[in-house]
CSV table of C-alpha atoms in Angstrom, one decimal:
chain,number,residue,atom,x,y,z
A,1,MET,CA,-7.2,23.1,-27.8
A,2,GLU,CA,-10.3,23.3,-29.9
A,3,GLY,CA,-12.4,20.4,-30.4
A,4,ASN,CA,-16.6,20.0,-31.4
A,5,SER,CA,-16.9,16.8,-29.9
A,6,SER,CA,-19.8,17.2,-27.2
A,7,SER,CA,-17.6,15.3,-24.7
A,8,SER,CA,-16.1,17.2,-22.2
A,9,GLN,CA,-13.6,13.6,-21.7
A,10,PRO,CA,-10.9,12.4,-23.9
A,11,PRO,CA,-11.2,9.1,-25.1
A,12,VAL,CA,-9.3,7.1,-23.3
A,13,PHE,CA,-11.0,8.0,-20.3
A,14,LYS,CA,-14.3,7.6,-21.7
A,15,ASN,CA,-14.2,4.2,-19.9
A,16,LEU,CA,-13.1,4.1,-16.7
A,17,PRO,CA,-14.6,3.2,-13.6
A,18,ILE,CA,-15.4,6.1,-12.2
A,19,ASN,CA,-19.7,6.9,-10.6
A,20,THR,CA,-20.3,10.1,-10.6
A,21,THR,CA,-23.6,9.8,-10.9
A,22,SER,CA,-24.4,8.7,-6.8
A,23,GLY,CA,-23.7,12.7,-5.7
A,24,LYS,CA,-20.2,12.0,-5.1
A,25,THR,CA,-17.4,10.8,-7.0
A,26,CYS,CA,-15.8,7.3,-6.3
A,27,ILE,CA,-14.6,4.9,-8.4
A,28,THR,CA,-15.9,1.0,-8.3
A,29,LYS,CA,-14.1,-2.1,-9.2
A,30,ASN,CA,-14.7,-5.5,-9.1
A,31,VAL,CA,-12.8,-7.8,-7.5
A,32,THR,CA,-10.4,-9.6,-9.1
A,33,ILE,CA,-9.2,-12.1,-7.0
A,34,ASP,CA,-12.2,-14.3,-5.8
A,35,ILE,CA,-11.2,-15.0,-1.6
A,36,PRO,CA,-13.4,-14.1,1.1
A,37,TYR,CA,-12.7,-11.2,3.1
A,38,ASN,CA,-12.7,-13.6,6.5
A,39,LYS,CA,-10.1,-16.2,4.5
A,40,LEU,CA,-7.6,-13.2,4.1
A,41,ASP,CA,-4.6,-13.8,6.5
A,42,LEU,CA,-2.2,-11.2,6.1
A,43,VAL,CA,1.6,-12.0,7.0
A,44,MET,CA,2.9,-9.1,8.9
A,45,GLU,CA,6.6,-9.0,8.6
A,46,GLN,CA,8.8,-8.8,12.1
A,47,PRO,CA,9.9,-4.7,12.3
A,48,VAL,CA,13.5,-4.4,12.5
A,49,ASP,CA,14.4,-4.4,16.6
A,50,PHE,CA,18.1,-2.7,16.6
A,51,GLU,CA,18.2,-3.1,19.8
A,52,SER,CA,17.9,-6.8,20.0
A,53,LEU,CA,20.3,-7.4,17.3
A,54,ARG,CA,22.7,-5.6,19.4
A,55,ALA,CA,21.8,-7.6,22.7
A,56,ASN,CA,23.1,-10.6,20.7
A,57,GLY,CA,26.7,-9.3,19.8
A,58,CYS,CA,25.5,-7.7,16.4
A,59,ASP,CA,25.5,-3.8,16.8
A,60,ILE,CA,24.5,-2.4,13.2
A,61,LYS,CA,22.4,0.5,13.5
A,62,LYS,CA,25.5,3.0,13.5
A,63,PHE,CA,25.8,1.5,9.8
A,64,PHE,CA,22.3,2.3,9.2
A,65,GLU,CA,22.4,5.8,10.8
A,66,ASP,CA,25.0,7.2,8.7
A,67,GLN,CA,23.5,6.1,5.6
A,68,GLY,CA,20.6,7.8,6.6
A,69,TRP,CA,18.0,5.2,6.6
A,70,MET,CA,16.4,5.4,10.1
A,71,GLY,CA,13.4,6.9,8.2
A,72,TYR,CA,13.2,3.8,6.4
A,73,PHE,CA,13.4,2.2,9.5
A,74,ASP,CA,11.0,4.0,11.4
A,75,LEU,CA,8.8,3.7,8.1
A,76,ILE,CA,8.3,0.0,7.8
A,77,ASN,CA,8.3,-0.8,11.8
A,78,GLY,CA,5.5,1.4,12.0
A,79,PRO,CA,1.0,1.1,12.0
A,80,VAL,CA,-0.2,-1.7,9.6
A,81,TYR,CA,-3.5,-0.5,8.8
A,82,THR,CA,-5.8,-4.6,8.2
A,83,VAL,CA,-8.6,-3.4,7.6
A,84,LEU,CA,-7.1,-1.2,4.8
A,85,VAL,CA,-5.3,-4.1,3.4
A,86,LYS,CA,-7.5,-6.6,3.3
A,87,ASP,CA,-9.7,-4.0,0.8
A,88,PHE,CA,-7.4,-3.1,-1.3
A,89,TRP,CA,-5.6,-6.1,-1.7
A,90,PRO,CA,-7.9,-8.2,-3.6
A,91,ARG,CA,-8.4,-5.2,-6.6
A,92,CYS,CA,-4.8,-5.3,-7.3
A,93,GLU,CA,-4.4,-6.6,-10.8
């Protein structure tokens, strides 16, 4: 591709909020909602507990095992990084 422009970036990328002058590349984005960090409460969903369901007469684990869904349940029952979520969420659009 030939070009006679002195800019090395296509026009669509010229105004991205990327700071490259500090010696390392980082994306700077303004906060889009105005909620103080200490007031931002996360609602943690309860993990799926197949053993409790079985003990209460609802043994459905086999249905999910047969369909290959146990990896998904391992994922949603895994750790939640609350600090990362609280930093990321106010910057979402």
